[in-house]
Amino acid sequence: MFHAGVAVVFALRFRYHQLSDTVTKRYRTLKEVSSMQHNRTLKWLAVASTIGMLAILLGGALVTKTESGMGCGRHWPGCNGELIPSEINAEVLIEFSHRVVTGVVGILIVLLSVWAWRALGHIRETKFLSFMAIFFLVLQALIGAAQVLWGQGDFILALHFGISLISFTAVFLLTLLIFEVDRKFDAENVRIGKKLKWHTIGVTLYSYIVVYTGALVRHTDSGLVCRDWPFCRNDDIGLPTNMHEWVQMGHRVAALLIMVWIAYIFYHAWKHYQSQKAVSRGWLIALILVLAQATTGMLVVLTRANLAAALVHSLIISLLFGLLCYMILLVSRSRHFEKKI
């Protein structure tokens, strides 16, 4: 009887451990499935926010190109004294749609920033990028509201696109972190030399100046003051004769310099960083984008400010600036590693 009782006890203990292991495995499986679903939702939110920020940038450019900024009159956040305008024309539709998109995307970005802060707070850039995305989105909205209510000078308005661009870049970089692009290209182990570091920082800061000069061309109505390309007048080459020509040609010279600069950086990176795909391929894409940017800029002039060409021009510079800021992130990672060793 004693031996039979011992056998029963051991059998029960064995069965208990089996059940315990089964429950533990099922719990882990459910936890992994839940985590995967949360990650998938976060990725979709990141993609939607990034596309939404591009829509804000292009919508703002569309408002400027079509001169629809006063489509809702001197009213904000309402439109022509109403929450939703009852009389719709092209200018009202463009301006009001831009405001609605900004509001909806603003909510998405707040959700993304808070979620990323909690889920990816262990990645050192996450909190900074989350703050930047929200702060600069609010700032660009306030500048837009100030323009509607009180009006702003052309040089202040030119900052509007640049500030939106910073918010887009923060969201874009958050999306790259969420999709673990760093791991795919082994960005954690990037080693960048001093020369490339300074060129990366310099060309990124300079690109913002180029963006500002481009926005200034739009806001000062200097887009068609020069009818030819690459010179203002190919049959009469000389210095600009008025402020609008100086703005237009100043932007062209600035664009030429950044194209040459990025081409040189690409040559240097391709020669010395072939083993580091994040660096060499990153600068290859940057070169392609800057060449496409120059091409669309030429088309804007030759097609007499064709709307599609102008919007693609704005889209490409947004992507280029986002990529350059990612290269800055790689520089920061490289420095962080050097401090640790």
XYZ file of C-alpha atoms in Angstrom:
341
model
C 0.000 0.000 0.000
C 2.844 2.400 0.880
C 4.543 1.891 -2.490
C 1.226 2.354 -4.294
C 0.644 5.635 -2.437
C 4.128 6.894 -3.343
C 3.514 6.012 -6.989
C 0.240 7.946 -6.969
C 1.966 11.001 -5.427
C 4.742 10.941 -8.043
C 2.176 10.512 -10.820
C 0.188 13.489 -9.557
C 3.354 15.610 -9.261
C 4.381 14.656 -12.798
C 0.912 15.506 -14.105
C 0.992 18.830 -12.220
C 4.327 19.785 -13.802
C 2.999 18.819 -17.231
C -0.055 21.024 -16.784
C 2.097 23.843 -15.387
C 4.454 23.693 -18.374
C 1.503 23.678 -20.785
C -0.098 26.713 -19.113
C 3.256 28.558 -19.087
C 3.859 27.848 -22.783
C 0.338 28.964 -23.695
C 0.776 32.152 -21.635
C 4.061 32.914 -23.366
C 2.496 32.244 -26.760
C -0.432 34.560 -26.003
C 1.984 37.201 -24.723
C 4.106 36.947 -27.880
C 1.012 37.150 -30.097
C -0.221 40.195 -28.153
C 3.210 41.819 -28.441
C 3.309 41.150 -32.196
C -0.160 42.658 -32.613
C 0.879 45.750 -30.633
C 4.062 46.085 -32.715
C 2.082 45.717 -35.933
C -0.376 48.404 -34.825
C 2.476 50.719 -33.838
C 4.078 50.223 -37.250
C 0.836 51.048 -39.040
C 0.460 54.154 -36.875
C 4.030 55.199 -37.710
C 3.446 54.754 -41.451
C 0.154 56.666 -41.289
C 1.805 59.502 -39.344
C 4.703 59.734 -41.803
C 2.390 59.808 -44.819
C 0.215 62.312 -42.974
C 3.159 64.637 -42.364
C 4.027 64.461 -46.056
C 0.413 65.377 -46.800
C 0.753 68.407 -44.501
C 3.957 69.503 -46.240
C 2.510 69.087 -49.720
C -0.789 70.631 -48.634
C 1.032 73.699 -47.368
C 2.958 73.947 -50.637
C -0.332 73.600 -52.540
C -1.906 76.400 -50.482
C 1.038 78.665 -51.327
C 1.227 77.740 -55.024
C -2.513 78.276 -55.559
C -2.602 81.388 -53.340
C -5.373 79.825 -51.239
C -4.049 81.015 -47.878
C -6.985 83.392 -47.398
C -9.578 80.894 -48.614
C -11.126 80.872 -45.138
C -10.688 84.598 -44.583
C -9.268 85.964 -41.325
C -10.854 83.149 -39.335
C -9.145 80.363 -37.397
C -9.828 77.582 -36.492
C -13.161 78.207 -38.197
C -13.539 79.013 -41.876
C -15.294 82.186 -43.031
C -17.039 82.495 -39.674
C -18.294 78.883 -39.692
C -16.951 75.667 -38.229
C -17.521 73.971 -41.586
C -17.813 76.333 -44.569
C -21.182 76.311 -46.317
C -19.907 77.935 -49.511
C -17.148 75.946 -51.201
C -14.832 77.075 -53.967
C -11.326 75.944 -54.943
C -9.510 78.255 -52.502
C -11.796 77.358 -49.583
C -11.501 73.632 -50.323
C -7.685 73.704 -50.452
C -7.227 75.812 -47.305
C -9.916 74.048 -45.244
C -8.677 70.581 -46.300
C -5.157 71.559 -45.250
C -6.442 72.529 -41.798
C -8.453 69.308 -41.404
C -5.497 67.143 -42.451
C -3.231 69.012 -40.026
C -5.679 68.397 -37.165
C -6.136 64.682 -37.885
C -2.425 64.063 -38.413
C -1.683 66.025 -35.243
C -3.742 63.511 -33.253
C -1.918 60.605 -34.941
C 1.471 62.122 -34.110
C 0.559 62.635 -30.448
C -0.551 58.982 -30.242
C 2.605 57.818 -32.024
C 4.913 59.895 -29.827
C 3.338 58.715 -26.560
C 3.259 55.076 -27.681
C 6.832 55.166 -28.979
C 7.988 56.867 -25.752
C 6.523 53.995 -23.700
C 7.386 51.101 -26.018
C 10.822 52.228 -27.256
C 11.968 54.492 -24.451
C 15.071 52.334 -24.017
C 16.338 53.534 -27.429
C 18.112 56.769 -26.610
C 16.789 58.855 -29.526
C 13.110 57.955 -29.041
C 12.122 60.478 -26.383
C 13.931 63.352 -28.091
C 12.302 62.587 -31.457
C 8.858 62.198 -29.859
C 9.167 65.626 -28.252
C 10.460 67.226 -31.465
C 7.611 65.776 -33.538
C 4.916 67.258 -31.290
C 6.663 70.558 -30.521
C 7.383 71.543 -34.115
C 3.977 70.369 -35.344
C 2.316 72.687 -32.807
C 4.744 75.491 -33.698
C 4.017 75.289 -37.433
C 0.272 75.226 -36.711
C 0.599 78.384 -34.597
C 2.588 80.159 -37.323
C -0.086 79.161 -39.841
C -2.803 80.481 -37.522
C -0.883 83.736 -36.984
C -0.622 84.209 -40.742
C -4.378 83.809 -41.120
C -5.322 86.071 -38.200
C -2.741 88.852 -38.450
C -0.597 88.236 -41.533
C 3.163 87.689 -41.569
C 6.087 88.876 -43.674
C 7.469 86.716 -46.483
C 10.674 85.982 -44.584
C 8.693 84.695 -41.570
C 6.330 82.676 -43.753
C 9.297 80.962 -45.399
C 10.042 79.404 -41.997
C 6.623 77.711 -41.993
C 7.688 74.972 -44.412
C 11.038 74.512 -42.657
C 9.411 74.047 -39.251
C 6.958 71.514 -40.684
C 9.939 69.752 -42.233
C 11.558 69.292 -38.813
C 8.366 67.702 -37.479
C 8.179 65.398 -40.516
C 11.809 64.395 -40.032
C 11.240 63.525 -36.369
C 8.259 61.331 -37.315
C 10.231 59.784 -40.190
C 13.144 58.873 -37.896
C 10.758 57.454 -35.289
C 9.290 55.264 -38.024
C 12.750 53.996 -38.976
C 13.413 53.109 -35.328
C 10.057 51.340 -35.013
C 10.759 49.262 -38.133
C 14.226 48.411 -36.735
C 16.007 49.684 -39.838
C 19.129 50.058 -37.688
C 19.308 46.301 -37.106
C 18.742 45.443 -40.753
C 21.704 47.591 -41.826
C 23.778 46.920 -38.689
C 23.679 50.639 -37.906
C 24.527 49.975 -34.264
C 28.089 49.099 -35.310
C 28.663 52.022 -37.686
C 32.079 53.668 -37.372
C 32.305 57.072 -39.033
C 35.557 58.981 -39.390
C 36.049 62.610 -38.421
C 36.030 63.885 -42.013
C 32.705 62.285 -42.899
C 31.199 63.376 -39.572
C 31.863 67.048 -40.233
C 30.698 66.804 -43.835
C 27.469 65.110 -42.686
C 26.731 67.752 -40.070
C 27.690 70.596 -42.406
C 25.650 69.488 -45.418
C 22.583 68.787 -43.245
C 22.664 72.265 -41.706
C 23.302 73.768 -45.130
C 20.373 71.832 -46.613
C 18.067 73.685 -44.240
C 19.326 76.970 -45.704
C 18.570 75.629 -49.190
C 15.063 74.687 -48.017
C 14.568 78.193 -46.634
C 15.685 79.840 -49.878
C 13.279 77.608 -51.807
C 10.400 78.560 -49.515
C 11.399 82.201 -49.920
C 11.112 81.834 -53.703
C 7.483 80.740 -53.258
C 6.474 83.330 -50.683
C 8.047 86.285 -52.525
C 6.466 85.226 -55.843
C 9.907 84.856 -57.400
C 9.248 81.512 -59.070
C 8.802 82.820 -62.610
C 10.913 85.956 -62.473
C 13.694 84.095 -64.332
C 12.298 82.512 -67.487
C 15.418 80.518 -68.448
C 17.642 77.840 -66.928
C 20.387 77.601 -65.676
C 20.789 81.396 -65.908
C 18.079 83.926 -65.298
C 18.326 84.956 -68.962
C 20.495 82.733 -71.113
C 20.801 85.433 -73.780
C 21.878 88.099 -71.288
C 24.091 86.532 -68.619
C 24.772 88.878 -65.750
C 24.019 89.691 -62.128
C 20.390 89.866 -60.941
C 18.809 93.297 -61.316
C 16.138 93.214 -58.579
C 15.259 91.522 -55.301
C 13.105 88.807 -56.904
C 15.897 87.799 -59.283
C 18.370 87.716 -56.388
C 16.030 85.382 -54.458
C 15.544 83.073 -57.463
C 19.190 82.929 -58.518
C 20.358 82.715 -54.911
C 18.270 79.566 -54.522
C 19.706 78.083 -57.723
C 23.289 78.718 -56.599
C 22.526 77.251 -53.155
C 20.991 74.172 -54.829
C 24.029 73.758 -57.092
C 26.381 73.865 -54.109
C 24.476 71.208 -52.168
C 24.384 68.964 -55.250
C 28.171 69.201 -55.644
C 28.696 68.739 -51.907
C 26.552 65.597 -51.687
C 28.234 64.189 -54.812
C 31.616 64.617 -53.110
C 30.386 63.033 -49.861
C 28.988 60.092 -51.837
C 32.357 59.609 -53.554
C 34.137 59.653 -50.193
C 31.623 57.285 -48.545
C 31.609 54.862 -51.479
C 35.391 54.748 -51.460
C 35.964 54.336 -47.712
C 32.723 52.859 -46.270
C 31.744 50.065 -48.666
C 31.621 47.582 -45.777
C 29.108 49.760 -43.901
C 25.897 49.535 -45.908
C 23.996 52.096 -43.833
C 26.613 54.716 -44.745
C 27.453 53.891 -48.372
C 23.873 53.182 -49.456
C 22.558 56.112 -47.475
C 24.760 58.537 -49.408
C 23.916 56.809 -52.692
C 20.222 57.474 -52.042
C 21.067 61.053 -51.024
C 22.852 61.584 -54.349
C 19.891 60.191 -56.307
C 17.483 62.432 -54.392
C 19.534 65.607 -54.838
C 19.856 64.953 -58.594
C 16.099 64.378 -58.794
C 15.585 67.567 -56.807
C 17.689 69.567 -59.262
C 15.817 68.024 -62.203
C 12.384 68.884 -60.814
C 13.614 72.386 -59.990
C 14.592 72.816 -63.628
C 11.190 71.485 -64.725
C 9.403 73.969 -62.460
C 11.126 76.787 -64.371
C 10.790 75.330 -67.878
C 7.114 74.360 -67.408
C 6.322 77.791 -65.969
C 5.627 76.533 -62.436
C 3.645 73.416 -63.324
C 1.805 72.403 -60.143
C 2.750 68.702 -60.289
C 6.441 69.514 -60.806
C 6.364 71.987 -57.915
C 4.760 69.465 -55.529
C 7.227 66.718 -56.491
C 10.008 69.268 -55.921
C 8.716 69.814 -52.363
C 8.306 66.066 -51.793
C 11.874 65.214 -52.806
C 13.497 67.867 -50.618
C 11.435 66.574 -47.678
C 12.734 63.034 -48.233
C 16.289 64.292 -48.732
C 16.265 66.310 -45.512
C 14.847 63.321 -43.620
C 17.619 61.093 -44.984
C 20.339 63.623 -44.103
C 19.008 63.773 -40.547
C 19.189 59.967 -40.409
C 22.851 60.233 -41.399
C 23.251 62.662 -38.470
C 21.712 59.975 -36.253
C 24.361 57.524 -37.487
C 27.064 60.074 -36.648
C 25.580 60.384 -33.164
C 25.561 56.594 -32.777
C 29.204 56.427 -33.822
C 30.217 59.042 -31.253
C 28.187 57.291 -28.562
C 30.059 54.053 -29.245
C 33.436 55.808 -29.065
C 32.579 57.183 -25.623
C 31.711 53.706 -24.372
C 34.995 52.067 -25.425
